[in-house]
Amino acid sequence: MKAAPVFKITPTIQEYDWGKPGLSSKVAQFATAAGLAGFSVKESTPYAELWMGTHTKSPSLVSSTSEPLGAYLSKNPSFIGEAVAHKFHVTDGNLPFLFKVLAIQKALSIQSHPDLATAKVLHADHPDIYKDPNHKPEMALALTPFTALCGFLPLPIIAKYLSVTPEFAALVPTAIAERFTSLSTSSTPTGLEEKQALKDVFSAVMTADEAEFKAQLTKLVDRYAAGKVHEEELSVKELVLRVNEQFPGDIGTFCVFLLNYVQLQPGEAVFLGAGEPHAYISGDIMECMANSDNVIRAGLTPKLRDIPNLVSTLTYAAAPPTKHKVQPSPFRGTAHSTLYDPPIPEFSVLQVVVPAGEKERHPPIQGPSIAIVTEGSGQVSWGLSGDNLDLGEGTVVFVGADVEVEFTAGDAKFVVHRAFVEA
């Protein structure tokens, strides 16, 4: 009997300290609603991530057989598609992307992800830390109000913080600060000199003497708590106090004066390519990335910090936060689907919002996809014989390459997020 090209898969749950506890987490909500086998909510447990994919750390399973998804796809290569398999050198049924739900209560680490060449070197040199040789460009699509630090601030804003925030300025040697300030109004903010000046400031902060930066952070927090805030600092005051409360005495707090503070509403998205520093602060998101778990960390974390590699691999491309926003677009003549298409080949994401009782047909997509119901219930159907599956909140399905599908809403709004790849 020929295998069905659309089938349910069972995602996996990751519990990290920064996750939202109990049913306040979208991860726990989806797992509970979908009746995830063996899952029982504990209100004090931080449910941080729901993984949907084939990554070897925590692969999804075919729900009907409990077989690892990658193993199943290796036996059914047509579900990945010849063109995608060739372009991305797919072996063992391993998908080019990893799809996640994140529920963030505490700030994630100050981090970046390596490019492909760097990932291969890091994996070869430190396979116990960097466990795969792949890069990890990623996109975050907000399900709830979401905040994050994303990419370096424009140079004039950093220079302004150096002039009005003495605790921050104290971590940067005078010569470095003066050179940076002199270049901060340059007409070529991403020129070689400007990038080097920004790198020098960032490196000085991240490698500052521990006793010195802790003393300065105490002064900063005490000043803000006393309400002594310069006008230029008002937008980050509460963030500084929040992050310091979560990670007392951590150098990562000073990154507030170096990185863009982004606040997204549901349906808005940001993309972070290789070498872009970032830290997610709060909210629930859909996250999609190349199939990797490589993270270079430097602050706001109890995990290993690799400051030398972080400093040496960043792009130092200072820009407003709009640089990182993904502009959605219509999807191939559909009425209820929005495409989020970042500038990398490994993945794109669709947000499908079908009104009660209506249908949404997706034309065949050249490669494989994974979809999760994030609100409501309905049905997905495919094929000439009208094969179908009932879908409820939290249900995850795999859709094979070149399969036309139709989503039908029940008696309420039906929302599906679908990640896919094409050659």
mmCIF file with all atom_site columns, C-alpha atoms in Angstrom, residues 10-15 22-23 25-43 45-50:
data_model
loop_
_atom_site.group_PDB
_atom_site.id
_atom_site.type_symbol
_atom_site.label_atom_id
_atom_site.label_alt_id
_atom_site.label_comp_id
_atom_site.label_asym_id
_atom_site.label_entity_id
_atom_site.label_seq_id
_atom_site.pdbx_PDB_ins_code
_atom_site.Cartn_x
_atom_site.Cartn_y
_atom_site.Cartn_z
_atom_site.occupancy
_atom_site.B_iso_or_equiv
_atom_site.pdbx_formal_charge
_atom_site.auth_seq_id
_atom_site.auth_comp_id
_atom_site.auth_asym_id
_atom_site.auth_atom_id
_atom_site.pdbx_PDB_model_num
ATOM 1  C CA . THR A 1 10 ? 4.566  14.014 17.045 1.00 0.00 ? 10 THR A CA 1
ATOM 2  C CA . PRO A 1 11 ? 6.793  16.949 18.040 1.00 0.00 ? 11 PRO A CA 1
ATOM 3  C CA . THR A 1 12 ? 9.174  16.992 20.992 1.00 0.00 ? 12 THR A CA 1
ATOM 4  C CA . ILE A 1 13 ? 9.314  19.357 23.970 1.00 0.00 ? 13 ILE A CA 1
ATOM 5  C CA . GLN A 1 14 ? 12.395 21.078 25.372 1.00 0.00 ? 14 GLN A CA 1
ATOM 6  C CA . GLU A 1 15 ? 12.416 22.348 28.958 1.00 0.00 ? 15 GLU A CA 1
ATOM 7  C CA . GLY A 1 22 ? 2.949  25.427 32.911 1.00 0.00 ? 22 GLY A CA 1
ATOM 8  C CA . LEU A 1 23 ? -0.021 26.391 30.783 1.00 0.00 ? 23 LEU A CA 1
ATOM 9  C CA . SER A 1 25 ? 3.412  28.519 27.709 1.00 0.00 ? 25 SER A CA 1
ATOM 10 C CA . LYS A 1 26 ? 2.123  28.087 24.144 1.00 0.00 ? 26 LYS A CA 1
ATOM 11 C CA . VAL A 1 27 ? 4.301  24.974 24.031 1.00 0.00 ? 27 VAL A CA 1
ATOM 12 C CA . ALA A 1 28 ? 2.363  23.376 26.885 1.00 0.00 ? 28 ALA A CA 1
ATOM 13 C CA . GLN A 1 29 ? -0.952 24.662 25.533 1.00 0.00 ? 29 GLN A CA 1
ATOM 14 C CA . PHE A 1 30 ? -0.370 23.052 22.124 1.00 0.00 ? 30 PHE A CA 1
ATOM 15 C CA . ALA A 1 31 ? 0.935  19.804 23.615 1.00 0.00 ? 31 ALA A CA 1
ATOM 16 C CA . THR A 1 32 ? -2.082 19.578 25.917 1.00 0.00 ? 32 THR A CA 1
ATOM 17 C CA . ALA A 1 33 ? -4.656 20.433 23.251 1.00 0.00 ? 33 ALA A CA 1
ATOM 18 C CA . ALA A 1 34 ? -3.139 17.879 20.862 1.00 0.00 ? 34 ALA A CA 1
ATOM 19 C CA . GLY A 1 35 ? -3.059 15.169 23.524 1.00 0.00 ? 35 GLY A CA 1
ATOM 20 C CA . LEU A 1 36 ? 0.676  14.637 23.076 1.00 0.00 ? 36 LEU A CA 1
ATOM 21 C CA . ALA A 1 37 ? 1.460  11.090 24.192 1.00 0.00 ? 37 ALA A CA 1
ATOM 22 C CA . GLY A 1 38 ? 2.966  10.915 27.670 1.00 0.00 ? 38 GLY A CA 1
ATOM 23 C CA . PHE A 1 39 ? 2.665  14.658 28.260 1.00 0.00 ? 39 PHE A CA 1
ATOM 24 C CA . SER A 1 40 ? 1.261  15.974 31.524 1.00 0.00 ? 40 SER A CA 1
ATOM 25 C CA . VAL A 1 41 ? 1.555  19.648 32.475 1.00 0.00 ? 41 VAL A CA 1
ATOM 26 C CA . LYS A 1 42 ? 3.430  20.613 35.610 1.00 0.00 ? 42 LYS A CA 1
ATOM 27 C CA . GLU A 1 43 ? 2.719  24.218 36.482 1.00 0.00 ? 43 GLU A CA 1
ATOM 28 C CA . THR A 1 45 ? 8.028  23.390 34.733 1.00 0.00 ? 45 THR A CA 1
ATOM 29 C CA . PRO A 1 46 ? 9.341  25.845 32.092 1.00 0.00 ? 46 PRO A CA 1
ATOM 30 C CA . TYR A 1 47 ? 8.139  24.623 28.693 1.00 0.00 ? 47 TYR A CA 1
ATOM 31 C CA . ALA A 1 48 ? 10.447 26.468 26.323 1.00 0.00 ? 48 ALA A CA 1
ATOM 32 C CA . GLU A 1 49 ? 10.399 24.874 22.868 1.00 0.00 ? 49 GLU A CA 1
ATOM 33 C CA . LEU A 1 50 ? 8.335  22.556 20.689 1.00 0.00 ? 50 LEU A CA 1
#
